[in-house]
Structures are given as C-alpha cells and as structure tokens.
Short mmCIF file of C-alpha atoms in Angstrom, two decimals:
data_model
loop_
_atom_site.label_atom_id
_atom_site.label_comp_id
_atom_site.label_asym_id
_atom_site.label_seq_id
_atom_site.Cartn_x
_atom_site.Cartn_y
_atom_site.Cartn_z
CA MET A 135 -7.66 10.34 18.79
CA THR A 136 -8.91 9.36 15.33
CA GLU A 137 -7.08 8.68 12.07
CA SER A 138 -7.64 12.31 11.13
CA ASP A 139 -5.46 13.34 14.06
CA LEU A 140 -2.46 11.10 13.36
CA PRO A 141 0.80 12.84 12.38
CA VAL A 142 2.84 12.18 9.27
CA VAL A 143 5.45 9.56 10.13
CA GLN A 144 9.00 10.01 8.87
CA LEU A 145 9.51 6.51 7.53
CA THR A 146 13.00 5.14 7.95
CA PRO A 147 14.32 3.36 4.86
CA GLY A 148 14.48 -0.35 5.51
CA ARG A 149 12.21 -0.21 8.58
CA TRP A 150 8.63 0.96 9.00
CA GLY A 151 8.14 3.97 11.26
CA ASP A 152 10.27 6.03 13.60
CA PRO A 153 13.27 4.02 14.88
CA THR A 154 13.37 6.14 18.04
CA HIS A 155 10.04 4.57 19.03
CA PRO A 156 10.54 0.87 18.27
CA VAL A 157 7.74 -1.65 18.74
CA ALA A 158 8.59 -4.76 20.73
CA LEU A 159 6.91 -8.11 20.28
CA PRO A 160 4.92 -9.33 23.29
CA ALA A 161 6.46 -12.30 25.09
CA ALA A 162 3.45 -14.41 24.11
CA ALA A 163 4.14 -13.67 20.45
CA ILE A 164 7.77 -14.75 20.76
CA ASP A 165 6.66 -17.98 22.41
CA ALA A 166 4.17 -18.58 19.61
CA LEU A 167 6.90 -18.09 17.01
CA LYS A 168 8.91 -20.88 18.60
CA HIS A 169 6.05 -23.27 17.88
CA LEU A 170 6.45 -22.35 14.20
CA GLY A 171 10.13 -23.24 14.35
CA VAL A 172 11.25 -19.61 14.26
CA LYS A 173 14.78 -19.10 15.54
CA ARG A 174 16.25 -15.69 16.22
CA PRO A 175 19.45 -15.00 14.25
CA GLN A 176 22.46 -14.16 16.38
CA THR A 177 22.74 -10.78 14.64
CA PRO A 178 19.55 -9.69 12.84
CA PRO A 179 20.74 -8.01 9.61
CA GLY A 180 20.02 -4.31 9.55
CA ALA A 181 18.29 -4.34 12.93
CA ALA A 182 18.03 -0.99 14.64
CA GLY A 183 20.05 -0.29 17.74
CA PRO A 184 23.63 0.46 18.75
CA ASP A 185 24.79 -3.14 18.35
CA SER A 186 23.03 -3.83 15.07
CA ALA A 187 24.63 -4.66 11.80
CA GLY A 188 22.86 -1.65 10.30
CA ARG A 189 25.49 1.03 9.98
CA GLY A 190 24.09 3.05 7.12
CA SER A 191 25.01 6.71 7.01
CA ALA A 192 22.26 9.17 7.84
CA GLY A 193 21.43 11.41 4.91
CA PRO A 194 18.93 14.26 4.54
CA ASP A 195 16.03 11.86 3.99
CA SER A 196 16.71 9.58 6.91
CA GLY A 197 16.01 12.07 9.67
CA GLY A 198 19.37 11.31 11.25
CA ALA A 199 18.43 7.68 11.82
CA ARG A 200 20.23 4.54 10.79
CA ILE A 201 18.95 3.30 7.47
CA GLY A 202 20.17 -0.28 7.46
CA ASN A 203 23.34 -1.87 6.13
CA GLU A 204 25.63 0.08 3.86
CA PRO A 205 24.90 -0.79 0.23
CA ARG A 206 27.30 -3.46 -0.97
CA GLY A 207 29.49 -2.48 -3.90
CA ALA A 208 28.33 1.13 -3.76
CA GLU A 209 31.67 2.37 -5.03
CA ASP A 210 31.07 0.54 -8.31
CA LEU A 211 27.59 1.91 -8.93
CA HIS A 212 26.94 4.15 -11.90
CA ARG A 213 26.79 7.88 -11.38
CA LEU A 214 25.27 10.49 -13.66
CA THR A 215 27.36 12.50 -16.08
CA ASP A 216 28.02 16.18 -15.50
CA GLY A 217 25.66 16.95 -18.37
CA GLN A 218 22.84 14.94 -16.85
CA LEU A 219 23.32 16.53 -13.44
CA SER A 220 23.41 19.98 -15.03
CA PHE A 221 20.11 19.30 -16.79
CA LEU A 222 18.43 18.23 -13.56
CA ALA A 223 19.82 21.24 -11.70
CA SER A 224 18.63 23.60 -14.45
CA VAL A 225 15.07 22.42 -13.84
CA VAL A 226 14.77 22.15 -10.06
CA GLY A 227 17.86 23.98 -8.80
CA ALA A 228 21.15 22.38 -7.76
CA GLU A 229 20.09 22.34 -4.11
CA HIS A 230 17.20 20.05 -5.04
CA VAL A 231 19.30 17.43 -6.81
CA ALA A 232 20.80 14.76 -4.56
CA SER A 233 23.39 12.33 -5.90
CA ASP A 234 25.00 11.43 -2.57
CA LEU A 235 24.92 7.80 -1.49
CA SER A 236 22.71 8.39 1.56
CA SER A 237 19.89 10.06 -0.37
CA ARG A 238 19.98 7.46 -3.12
CA TRP A 239 20.04 4.57 -0.64
CA ALA A 240 17.08 6.12 1.20
CA HIS A 241 15.03 5.95 -2.01
CA THR A 242 15.84 2.33 -2.79
CA ARG A 243 12.78 0.11 -3.23
CA GLY A 244 9.62 0.14 -1.13
CA TYR A 245 8.30 -1.72 1.90
CA SER A 246 7.50 -5.27 0.87
CA THR A 247 9.18 -7.95 2.95
CA THR A 248 11.50 -8.81 0.07
CA ASP A 249 12.37 -5.10 -0.22
CA LEU A 250 13.26 -5.01 3.47
CA LEU A 251 15.29 -8.21 3.28
CA ARG A 252 17.29 -6.85 0.35
CA PHE A 253 17.82 -3.59 2.18
CA ARG A 254 19.02 -5.41 5.29
CA ALA A 255 21.42 -7.38 3.11
CA GLY A 256 22.83 -4.18 1.60
CA ASP A 257 21.60 -5.07 -1.89
CA ALA A 258 22.02 -1.84 -3.88
CA SER A 259 20.80 -3.20 -7.20
CA GLY A 260 17.63 -1.07 -7.10
CA MET A 261 19.26 2.20 -6.09
CA PRO A 262 18.57 5.32 -8.18
CA ASP A 263 21.39 7.28 -9.78
CA ALA A 264 20.06 10.50 -8.25
CA VAL A 265 17.03 12.01 -6.55
CA VAL A 266 15.36 15.23 -7.67
CA TYR A 267 12.80 17.26 -5.73
CA PRO A 268 10.57 19.35 -8.03
CA ALA A 269 8.28 21.94 -6.44
CA SER A 270 5.63 22.39 -9.13
CA HIS A 271 3.82 20.76 -12.01
CA ASP A 272 5.87 22.83 -14.44
CA GLU A 273 9.13 21.49 -13.00
CA VAL A 274 7.86 17.92 -13.25
CA ALA A 275 6.79 18.55 -16.84
CA ALA A 276 10.19 20.03 -17.69
CA LEU A 277 11.97 17.01 -16.24
CA LEU A 278 9.85 14.68 -18.34
CA ALA A 279 10.27 16.78 -21.48
CA GLY A 280 14.06 16.56 -21.32
CA CYS A 281 14.64 13.11 -19.88
CA ALA A 282 14.80 11.28 -23.21
CA GLU A 283 17.34 13.71 -24.66
CA HIS A 284 19.54 13.21 -21.61
CA GLU A 285 19.01 9.43 -21.55
CA LEU A 286 17.33 9.41 -18.15
CA ALA A 287 14.59 7.08 -16.95
CA LEU A 288 12.39 8.58 -14.23
CA VAL A 289 10.47 6.97 -11.38
CA PRO A 290 7.93 9.01 -9.37
CA TYR A 291 8.20 8.72 -5.60
CA SER A 292 5.69 10.08 -3.10
CA GLY A 293 5.40 8.09 0.10
CA GLY A 294 7.55 5.21 -1.17
CA THR A 295 5.25 2.63 0.45
CA SER A 296 4.85 0.27 -2.52
CA VAL A 297 4.77 -3.41 -1.56
CA VAL A 298 4.72 -4.87 -5.09
CA GLY A 299 8.03 -3.73 -6.56
CA GLY A 300 6.60 -0.44 -7.80
CA LEU A 301 9.93 1.36 -7.27
CA ALA A 302 12.16 -1.21 -8.97
CA PRO A 303 12.29 -0.44 -12.71
CA SER A 304 14.13 -2.62 -15.17
CA ARG A 305 16.98 -0.17 -15.88
CA ARG A 306 18.94 2.70 -14.33
CA PHE A 307 16.81 5.62 -13.25
CA VAL A 308 16.43 8.91 -11.42
CA THR A 309 13.86 9.20 -8.64
CA VAL A 310 11.44 12.12 -8.81
CA ASP A 311 10.51 12.75 -5.17
CA LEU A 312 7.27 14.74 -5.04
CA ARG A 313 7.38 15.75 -1.37
CA ARG A 314 7.58 19.47 -2.20
CA LEU A 315 4.24 19.26 -4.01
CA ASP A 316 2.43 19.40 -0.69
CA GLN A 317 -0.32 21.98 -1.00
CA LEU A 318 -4.10 22.15 -0.86
CA VAL A 319 -4.53 23.96 -4.17
CA GLU A 320 -8.27 24.60 -4.13
CA LEU A 321 -11.29 23.90 -1.93
CA ASP A 322 -14.72 24.06 -3.57
CA GLU A 323 -17.12 23.91 -0.64
CA ILE A 324 -20.19 24.22 -2.84
CA SER A 325 -19.20 21.16 -4.92
CA ARG A 326 -17.47 19.55 -1.94
CA THR A 327 -14.24 18.88 -3.77
CA ALA A 328 -10.61 19.60 -2.95
CA THR A 329 -7.58 19.72 -5.22
CA LEU A 330 -4.48 18.35 -3.52
CA GLN A 331 -0.95 18.08 -4.88
CA ALA A 332 0.48 14.60 -5.30
CA GLY A 333 3.08 14.82 -2.54
CA VAL A 334 0.62 15.51 0.27
CA ARG A 335 0.83 12.63 2.78
CA GLY A 336 -2.34 11.06 4.14
CA PRO A 337 -2.33 12.67 7.62
CA ALA A 338 -1.30 16.02 6.12
CA ALA A 339 -4.25 15.88 3.70
CA GLU A 340 -6.60 15.22 6.60
CA ALA A 341 -5.09 18.11 8.57
CA LEU A 342 -5.46 20.51 5.62
CA LEU A 343 -9.09 19.51 5.11
CA ALA A 344 -9.87 19.51 8.84
CA GLU A 345 -9.06 23.22 8.99
CA HIS A 346 -12.19 23.70 6.89
CA GLY A 347 -14.29 21.02 8.59
CA TYR A 348 -13.86 18.26 5.98
CA THR A 349 -12.37 14.80 5.63
CA LEU A 350 -11.28 12.69 2.69
CA GLY A 351 -12.14 9.51 4.57
CA HIS A 352 -9.32 7.48 3.04
CA PHE A 353 -7.34 5.48 5.61
CA PRO A 354 -5.25 2.63 4.15
CA GLN A 355 -2.86 0.80 6.46
CA SER A 356 -0.01 2.75 4.84
CA TYR A 357 -1.84 5.99 5.72
CA GLU A 358 0.91 7.39 7.96
CA GLY A 359 3.43 7.40 5.10
CA ALA A 360 1.51 7.14 1.82
CA SER A 361 0.53 10.13 -0.32
CA ILE A 362 -2.22 11.45 -2.56
CA GLY A 363 -0.25 10.68 -5.72
CA GLY A 364 0.39 7.12 -4.61
CA TYR A 365 -3.25 6.62 -3.69
CA ALA A 366 -4.22 7.54 -7.25
CA ALA A 367 -1.42 5.72 -9.05
CA ALA A 368 -2.13 2.41 -7.28
CA ARG A 369 -5.95 2.58 -6.89
CA SER A 370 -5.65 2.52 -3.13
CA SER A 371 -8.42 1.34 -0.82
CA GLY A 372 -8.74 2.18 2.87
CA GLN A 373 -10.45 0.81 5.96
CA SER A 374 -13.51 3.04 5.47
CA SER A 375 -14.17 1.93 1.90
CA ALA A 376 -17.64 0.61 2.75
CA GLY A 377 -18.70 4.16 3.58
CA TYR A 378 -16.41 6.40 1.53
CA GLY A 379 -15.44 4.14 -1.36
CA ARG A 380 -12.03 3.33 -2.81
CA PHE A 381 -9.72 6.21 -3.66
CA ASP A 382 -10.40 5.89 -7.38
CA GLN A 383 -14.10 6.37 -6.58
CA MET A 384 -13.25 9.63 -4.79
CA VAL A 385 -11.30 11.12 -7.71
CA VAL A 386 -13.20 13.55 -9.95
CA GLY A 387 -10.22 15.10 -11.72
CA LEU A 388 -6.44 14.97 -12.07
CA THR A 389 -3.43 16.53 -13.76
CA LEU A 390 -0.87 14.28 -15.47
CA ALA A 391 2.57 15.36 -16.67
CA THR A 392 3.93 13.27 -19.54
CA PRO A 393 7.04 13.51 -21.74
CA ARG A 394 4.79 14.88 -24.50
CA GLY A 395 2.87 17.42 -22.44
CA THR A 396 0.16 17.82 -19.84
CA VAL A 397 -3.15 15.99 -19.65
CA GLU A 398 -5.98 17.62 -17.65
CA LEU A 399 -8.93 15.35 -16.88
CA GLY A 400 -12.20 15.86 -15.01
CA ARG A 401 -14.21 18.81 -16.32
CA ALA A 402 -17.35 17.48 -14.62
CA PRO A 403 -18.15 14.77 -12.05
CA MET A 404 -19.46 12.46 -14.78
CA SER A 405 -19.53 12.64 -18.55
CA ALA A 406 -20.71 10.70 -21.59
CA ALA A 407 -18.07 12.36 -23.76
CA GLY A 408 -16.20 9.22 -24.69
CA PRO A 409 -14.36 6.79 -22.39
CA ASP A 410 -13.47 8.04 -18.92
CA LEU A 411 -9.75 8.66 -19.27
CA ARG A 412 -9.43 9.39 -15.57
CA GLN A 413 -9.84 5.67 -15.00
CA LEU A 414 -7.05 4.98 -17.49
CA VAL A 415 -4.63 7.11 -15.48
CA LEU A 416 -5.75 5.83 -12.08
CA GLY A 417 -3.80 2.65 -11.42
CA SER A 418 -1.21 3.41 -14.12
CA GLU A 419 1.58 3.41 -11.49
CA GLY A 420 3.67 6.12 -13.12
CA ALA A 421 3.99 4.26 -16.41
CA PHE A 422 1.96 6.78 -18.45
CA GLY A 423 2.99 9.97 -16.68
CA ILE A 424 3.40 11.56 -13.27
CA ILE A 425 0.23 12.64 -11.48
CA THR A 426 0.93 16.06 -9.98
CA SER A 427 -2.48 16.91 -8.49
CA VAL A 428 -5.81 15.24 -7.85
CA ARG A 429 -9.28 16.70 -7.38
CA VAL A 430 -11.21 14.58 -4.89
CA ARG A 431 -14.65 14.41 -3.34
CA ILE A 432 -14.69 15.45 0.31
CA ARG A 433 -17.26 15.15 3.10
CA PRO A 434 -17.89 16.97 6.38
CA ARG A 435 -15.95 15.60 9.33
CA PRO A 436 -18.20 13.35 11.40
CA ALA A 437 -19.29 14.66 14.77
CA GLU A 438 -19.23 11.15 16.25
CA ARG A 439 -17.79 7.74 15.47
CA HIS A 440 -18.68 4.28 16.72
CA PHE A 441 -16.85 0.94 16.45
CA GLU A 442 -17.95 -2.41 17.79
CA GLY A 443 -17.18 -6.11 17.49
CA TRP A 444 -19.44 -8.99 16.50
CA ARG A 445 -18.91 -12.72 16.90
CA PHE A 446 -20.01 -15.37 14.40
CA GLU A 447 -19.70 -19.12 14.75
CA ASN A 448 -17.45 -19.48 11.71
CA PHE A 449 -16.19 -17.66 8.64
CA ASP A 450 -19.01 -18.90 6.41
CA ALA A 451 -21.63 -17.49 8.78
CA GLY A 452 -19.82 -14.17 8.98
CA LEU A 453 -19.41 -14.12 5.22
CA THR A 454 -23.17 -14.47 4.73
CA ALA A 455 -23.82 -11.59 7.13
CA VAL A 456 -21.27 -9.32 5.45
CA ARG A 457 -22.67 -10.12 2.01
CA ARG A 458 -26.21 -9.27 3.14
CA LEU A 459 -25.05 -5.85 4.30
CA ALA A 460 -23.12 -5.27 1.08
CA GLN A 461 -26.05 -6.23 -1.13
CA ASP A 462 -29.09 -5.05 0.81
CA GLY A 463 -27.69 -2.60 3.35
CA PRO A 464 -27.48 -0.62 5.39
CA LEU A 465 -23.70 -0.53 5.10
CA PRO A 466 -21.60 0.87 7.94
CA THR A 467 -18.54 3.01 7.20
CA VAL A 468 -16.16 0.20 8.19
CA LEU A 469 -16.94 -3.48 7.63
CA ARG A 470 -14.34 -6.15 8.32
CA LEU A 471 -14.46 -9.91 8.90
CA SER A 472 -11.50 -11.96 10.20
CA ASP A 473 -11.33 -15.71 9.73
CA GLU A 474 -10.79 -18.19 12.56
CA VAL A 475 -6.98 -18.04 12.44
CA GLU A 476 -6.75 -14.25 12.30
CA THR A 477 -9.30 -13.94 15.08
CA ALA A 478 -7.32 -16.30 17.32
CA VAL A 479 -3.99 -14.60 16.59
CA ASN A 480 -5.24 -11.04 17.06
CA LEU A 481 -7.22 -11.56 20.25
CA ALA A 482 -5.02 -12.29 23.24
CA ASP A 483 -8.04 -12.60 25.55
CA PRO A 484 -10.74 -15.09 24.46
CA ASP A 485 -13.22 -13.28 26.71
CA VAL A 486 -13.20 -10.46 24.17
CA LEU A 487 -15.16 -12.81 21.94
CA GLY A 488 -17.78 -13.25 24.61
CA GLY A 489 -16.23 -16.34 26.18
CA GLY A 490 -15.55 -19.78 24.81
CA SER A 491 -13.26 -20.82 22.01
CA GLY A 492 -13.64 -20.61 18.27
CA GLY A 493 -15.67 -18.18 16.26
CA VAL A 494 -14.70 -15.26 14.09
CA LEU A 495 -14.67 -11.53 14.70
CA ALA A 496 -16.37 -8.89 12.59
CA ILE A 497 -15.77 -5.17 13.08
CA ILE A 498 -18.26 -2.50 12.09
CA GLY A 499 -17.75 1.24 12.35
CA PHE A 500 -19.88 4.30 11.74
CA ASP A 501 -18.82 7.84 10.88
CA GLY A 502 -21.86 9.57 12.32
CA PRO A 503 -24.78 8.18 14.32
CA TYR A 504 -24.95 4.49 15.13
CA ASN A 505 -27.30 2.67 12.74
CA ARG A 506 -29.28 0.02 14.62
CA ALA A 507 -30.64 -1.38 11.36
CA THR A 508 -27.13 -2.64 10.55
CA ALA A 509 -26.99 -4.43 13.89
CA ASP A 510 -30.38 -5.99 13.19
CA VAL A 511 -29.04 -7.54 9.97
CA LEU A 512 -26.02 -8.98 11.80
CA THR A 513 -28.18 -10.35 14.59
CA ALA A 514 -30.55 -11.99 12.12
CA ALA A 515 -27.54 -13.63 10.47
CA GLY A 516 -26.46 -15.22 13.76
CA GLY A 517 -24.09 -12.58 15.07
CA THR A 518 -23.51 -11.73 18.72
CA ASN A 519 -22.82 -8.10 19.60
CA LEU A 520 -19.62 -7.83 21.67
CA GLY A 521 -19.92 -4.10 22.24
CA GLU A 522 -17.45 -1.30 21.64
CA GLY A 523 -14.45 -2.93 23.34
CA PRO A 524 -13.24 -5.11 20.45
CA GLY A 525 -14.08 -2.38 17.95
CA GLU A 526 -12.07 0.27 19.75
CA THR A 527 -9.22 -2.16 20.35
CA TRP A 528 -9.06 -2.86 16.63
CA ARG A 529 -9.31 0.82 15.69
CA THR A 530 -6.58 1.98 18.05
CA GLY A 531 -4.28 -0.88 17.02
CA ARG A 532 -5.06 -0.60 13.34
CA TYR A 533 -1.77 1.04 12.33
CA ARG A 534 0.40 -1.04 14.66
CA ALA A 535 0.59 -4.09 12.39
CA PRO A 536 3.21 -2.72 9.94
CA TYR A 537 5.45 -1.83 12.89
CA LEU A 538 5.42 -5.45 14.05
CA ARG A 539 6.95 -6.77 10.85
CA ASP A 540 10.43 -5.47 11.63
CA PRO A 541 10.73 -7.17 15.05
CA LEU A 542 9.23 -10.31 13.50
CA LEU A 543 11.97 -10.29 10.86
CA ASP A 544 14.51 -9.63 13.62
CA GLU A 545 13.28 -12.79 15.37
CA GLY A 546 13.80 -14.86 12.22
CA ALA A 547 10.18 -15.00 11.06
CA LEU A 548 9.05 -14.51 7.50
CA VAL A 549 5.92 -12.36 7.43
CA GLU A 550 4.24 -11.02 4.32
CA THR A 551 0.81 -10.21 2.92
CA LEU A 552 -1.06 -10.63 -0.34
CA GLU A 553 -4.55 -9.69 -1.44
CA THR A 554 -7.06 -10.42 -4.16
CA ALA A 555 -10.77 -9.99 -4.92
CA ALA A 556 -13.54 -11.97 -6.58
CA PHE A 557 -17.29 -12.21 -6.98
CA TRP A 558 -19.19 -13.45 -3.92
CA SER A 559 -19.85 -16.86 -5.45
CA ARG A 560 -16.10 -17.48 -5.74
CA ILE A 561 -14.95 -16.17 -2.36
CA PRO A 562 -15.08 -19.48 -0.39
CA ALA A 563 -13.24 -21.41 -3.10
CA LEU A 564 -10.71 -18.61 -3.56
CA LYS A 565 -9.92 -18.43 0.15
CA ALA A 566 -9.49 -22.20 0.35
CA ALA A 567 -7.36 -22.43 -2.79
CA VAL A 568 -4.97 -19.63 -1.83
CA THR A 569 -4.57 -20.97 1.70
CA GLU A 570 -3.88 -24.47 0.41
CA ALA A 571 -1.38 -23.17 -2.14
CA ILE A 572 0.57 -21.20 0.45
CA VAL A 573 0.61 -24.04 2.98
CA GLY A 574 1.80 -26.44 0.28
CA ALA A 575 4.55 -24.15 -0.97
CA LEU A 576 5.81 -23.54 2.58
CA SER A 577 5.53 -27.12 3.80
CA ALA A 578 9.18 -27.13 4.87
CA THR A 579 8.42 -24.22 7.23
CA PRO A 580 4.72 -24.73 8.12
CA PRO A 581 3.01 -21.33 8.12
CA LEU A 582 0.16 -19.60 9.82
CA VAL A 583 -2.16 -18.19 7.13
CA LEU A 584 -4.51 -15.46 8.33
CA CYS A 585 -7.29 -13.99 6.20
CA HIS A 586 -9.84 -11.20 6.39
CA ILE A 587 -12.36 -9.32 4.29
CA SER A 588 -12.23 -5.52 4.58
CA HIS A 589 -13.57 -4.21 1.26
CA VAL A 590 -17.03 -5.19 0.06
CA TYR A 591 -19.24 -4.49 -2.94
CA GLU A 592 -22.68 -5.60 -4.03
CA THR A 593 -21.11 -8.18 -6.32
CA GLY A 594 -18.03 -9.31 -4.40
CA ALA A 595 -15.26 -8.62 -1.92
CA SER A 596 -11.52 -8.62 -1.34
CA LEU A 597 -9.53 -11.22 0.56
CA TYR A 598 -6.40 -10.17 2.44
CA PHE A 599 -3.93 -12.82 3.58
CA THR A 600 -1.12 -12.56 6.12
CA VAL A 601 1.50 -15.32 6.15
CA ILE A 602 3.88 -16.04 9.05
CA CYS A 603 6.47 -18.82 9.17
CA ALA A 604 10.11 -19.50 9.96
CA GLN A 605 12.63 -18.07 7.51
CA ALA A 606 14.44 -20.55 5.29
CA ASP A 607 18.08 -20.10 4.29
CA ASP A 608 16.93 -17.97 1.35
CA PRO A 609 13.78 -16.17 2.55
CA ILE A 610 13.36 -14.21 -0.68
CA ALA A 611 13.23 -17.39 -2.75
CA GLN A 612 11.04 -18.92 -0.05
CA TRP A 613 8.45 -16.15 -0.40
CA ARG A 614 8.65 -16.11 -4.18
CA SER A 615 7.70 -19.77 -4.22
CA ALA A 616 4.72 -19.17 -1.94
CA LYS A 617 3.59 -16.10 -3.86
CA SER A 618 3.86 -17.91 -7.18
CA ALA A 619 1.68 -20.72 -5.84
CA ALA A 620 -0.85 -18.20 -4.52
CA ASN A 621 -0.90 -16.35 -7.84
CA GLN A 622 -1.64 -19.57 -9.68
CA ALA A 623 -4.47 -20.39 -7.28
CA ILE A 624 -5.95 -16.92 -7.75
CA ALA A 625 -5.87 -17.29 -11.53
CA THR A 626 -7.35 -20.79 -11.43
CA VAL A 627 -10.31 -19.82 -9.25
CA GLY A 628 -10.94 -16.56 -11.10
CA GLY A 629 -9.79 -13.81 -8.76
CA THR A 630 -7.81 -10.70 -9.65
CA ILE A 631 -4.10 -10.49 -8.99
CA SER A 632 -4.57 -7.36 -6.86
CA HIS A 633 -7.43 -5.51 -5.25
CA HIS A 634 -5.51 -2.49 -3.94
CA HIS A 635 -1.74 -3.12 -3.73
CA GLY A 636 -1.22 -2.64 -7.45
CA VAL A 637 0.89 -4.40 -10.08
CA GLY A 638 4.47 -3.09 -9.92
CA THR A 639 6.96 -5.71 -11.05
CA ASP A 640 5.81 -8.42 -8.66
CA HIS A 641 2.43 -8.84 -10.34
CA ARG A 642 3.34 -7.76 -13.86
CA ASP A 643 3.42 -11.21 -15.46
CA ALA A 644 0.23 -12.28 -13.69
CA TYR A 645 -1.46 -9.05 -14.79
CA VAL A 646 -0.48 -9.68 -18.40
CA THR A 647 -2.02 -13.13 -18.18
CA GLU A 648 -5.14 -11.78 -16.46
CA ILE A 649 -6.03 -9.16 -19.09
CA GLY A 650 -4.71 -10.98 -22.17
CA PRO A 651 -2.37 -10.06 -25.04
CA LEU A 652 -4.74 -7.73 -26.92
CA ALA A 653 -5.42 -5.62 -23.83
CA VAL A 654 -1.69 -5.48 -23.12
CA GLU A 655 -1.09 -4.29 -26.68
CA ALA A 656 -3.69 -1.56 -26.21
CA LEU A 657 -2.05 -0.35 -23.00
CA GLN A 658 1.37 -0.44 -24.65
CA ALA A 659 -0.03 1.79 -27.38
CA VAL A 660 -1.22 4.29 -24.77
CA LYS A 661 2.20 4.27 -23.12
CA THR A 662 3.97 4.73 -26.45
CA THR A 663 1.73 7.71 -27.24
CA LEU A 664 2.34 9.46 -23.92
CA ASP A 665 5.88 8.19 -23.33
CA PRO A 666 7.35 7.39 -26.77
CA ASN A 667 10.84 6.64 -25.43
CA HIS A 668 9.55 4.51 -22.55
CA VAL A 669 11.47 6.45 -19.91
CA LEU A 670 8.75 6.43 -17.25
CA ASN A 671 8.87 3.58 -14.74
CA PRO A 672 10.28 1.13 -17.31
CA GLY A 673 9.14 -2.42 -16.63
CA ILE A 674 6.56 -1.34 -14.05
CA LEU A 675 2.95 -2.40 -14.74
CA LEU A 676 3.77 -3.51 -18.30
CA PRO A 677 6.74 -5.41 -19.75
CA GLU A 678 9.19 -3.36 -21.77
CA PRO A 679 8.67 -3.83 -25.54
#
C-alpha cells in the first residue's frame, strides 16, 4: 500500500485518528518516558475509553465517538440571534446550519498540543457560535457578502488540522466547513492540471486523480485529514517535496471568495503581467478570503517506488551529503535526514543502522526507477547504504507519529513540534541555537529534542524539531515558554518562523517582527481592500487594526 491508497480518516475532535483503533505505546517507550521523569496521571483528562474523563456528546461530526470532556460553562456561551441564523439558513439551507453544542465543540480549535490540552480540559473559549456547510462557491460568496451586515465573523474550516492556532480568531465567529466542496471539477490531461474544490481531503484527491492515472504527489504528515484548501491557505509541504515541490509550487490557479466579490487567478502557468497574485493568496490563511477551488499540476502515477536508508557518521556529514544532492543533483523524490537523537529514538534495533552505535539515518525515495547516480553522491559523501529495510520501515510508519501523541499525553508527557528554515550556511547554527533554547527553557523537566531535515532547496533547507518531556503543572504555559525561547533563537540566527505550518495566532507576533512594519501595513491594506470590515479570520496571520 502507498500513500495514494490510504483512506480519508474521520478525525475525532481532541484526538488524532479513529478512536476505535487506538495506538498503544510500546513498553520500551513507556520505560524511556520514566527516565524523563514522566508520570502517568491517575485519570488522563479526555482520554478515550469507557473509564475516561472524556464524556463529550457525540454529534454529527464526531462519527458517534467520544469527543473529549464536555465544554465547561457551555450554558453561558453566546448563541446567534434568530436573524443571524435565518440569514445563514437562507444561504445554505437550514439543514446545513448547525448550532448544537456537539457540532460547535467538534469544530473547536485544531490539533496542536495546546489545542488538545485545552480540549481535554473542556476549555470552550475557542468554540464557534455555529457551523455552516456550503456546497458551492456561490454559497460561500453569499455568506461572505452578508456577514458584515449580520455582524458575523467567519472562519474557513477544511480538514481542521492547523497546529498554529489557525482556527482561534480573536472574536466570536461562525465556522464555514467546506467538506461539501469535494469534487474534481476539471481534468486537463493535455496540460496535466486538475481543478479540485477546497474541501477535498488528501486521500480523496489522490483517489479522484488515480481513476485517471495521475497523482498530485503531496503527502504531508496531516495527509489523512488535511484538505486541498488547507494545503493552499497554509503553503503546505509534504514528504515528497524534493521531487514534486511544495504545494504552492504545484498551484497554477485558484478561486477566492471575498466579502467584496470573487477573485479568479491563474490564466496561464506563468505570466509577466504584474505581480503574481496567486502567491499573495497562497499562505493567506483565510484572512483575505476563502479559497473554494485550486488548479494544480498533476503527474502520472509512478509504476514503481523505492525507499532505502543510509547511515552517516554524524549529522554534519549527512548534512553535507544532502546539500550536495540539493545543489548538484540528482535529487530523489524523498530526501530526509534525522539527527543523532531522532535516529536513536526512532530505531528500536541498532542493527538497522548496520551495527554499532551512533550515526544518523537518511532516507531517500524514488517515484519511478531507482537512480544509482543519487546513491553514488551519498557514497562519495561517506554514506553507507542500509538497503530497503529502513526505508520501507520509515515509509510504512510515516503516518503513525501523530497517533502516538495522544497516548504520550495520556502518560503525562508533553510532546510538540516546531519547524523553521534557513539558508544552508545558517543551518548548523540554527539547529544548535534552537536546541539550546528549548533545553534551557525546559530545564525543570529536561527534554529530548529530536531534529530532522525533510525539505531541501538549492539555497537552504527546513529543520523540524520534536520535543518530549514530562508535563509540568501547567503544560500550556510550559510549552509557551519553550516555544518563545525557540522563536527568539530562530530570529537571532536568521531563520523563518515557519516553513510549512503557517502563522495562525501562535506565530503572528513573530511574523510581524520578521517582515517588518511596512510589509505588515501593506498586507493590512490588502486585507482592508478585500475584507473591509475585517470579518474573515480576525486576528489570524495579522493583528487586528
């Protein structure tokens, strides 16, 4: 089975994946957590299971599953007026407006660790006043056209997999769930493009394209739940970016609904007719409008695929090898390098690394024939070919990591990720500075800090960190402290605040600092033009004026 064959997963609010198929931590992992001082709470808040504290009611969006603790103080939460509900119903139909507690609770926040902790605690502060389910671009446009008159702020919701506070606006709001926009609108086999609606989930997009022999080739770790609209709005990047590019590099056109009308972009693959406004919309995170469809480049499905592992003595040696491939080629489809800590944590059997201790693991993958010239570059850089075993192990376990976070939280561990990117010359200093900042901020609960590179360019690469430690009394404040320290380290060394997770609210202040006041003013002017009443995702991406 490949990524193209995976089904769409019905994500359960407050937990990643299908609660009827829970993932258990290996005994070795639980023992390792004890060495970090992790202690299992007597009753994990919101944990799944008949004896858990999670007794949320099962609404239409929860698939009949528990969705965590009941929201605290729900009876005091604001509800829409009859006039507001009538307006929403007049656009999408009364049967597609949900104001019940279960539906609203199921659309509360995303899937960052702090989101999950708040959900487990029953924190309803980020709950929408209602959820609407439009079925077309025209219905989305009509919602946006009337939202200011009816004093409604709107937040687009596709897969709901944001990990940076992208679903937590600064004031009351209505969620616009795009799941009914789920069609392959057009397939241009001569140009090799496909137009997909924003609500199409990743596996569903692959299935639609596979019927015609094509693939999009975009496989982020959130692939099972994320959607086409979210890919575009957050500038997503997937595991095959070395071969297929980031999602924003795949986009050749899009349709944007705004409170002032519709914007259609992408008449040709490239143009010198002024600035490329497609790039202005990509990454705008619903602040300028709601993307309703995207035209993307597609490629024929590969007839064969190959994955293999390579061992290097240390991260610096592996980094040199990866950079040579990125700059001089030939690039594989997948190129990934884990540091010493991540390699040790992820490989239960040291023999997988070819025997002995130490070293780092690189993964390469090819969609299509194996390219021996790539292997020659890695060998010349000091790499040892470990064969297909480690590569296939990584590929088949690739989407398991998000499922492990819930049992880790149940055990009392704090686990979270962050990512950045920089030019090659800054990568070693950036990795060291971020690691040092996190370790320093979490000195009271000494952490494991794992790091890998999985997205490379001729001029630089991304760094992706995973942090695991014991939870403090206030784990949300604990992580905020660590993230703040990491953000400062990123800014000091000269990295970007995000390579592919986006800005949301978590990175908003750092983003403002990164681009400077004049650039912020320019973006605010764009928002004011398209959204004069600032009703779209208020406080997301940019501060409210």
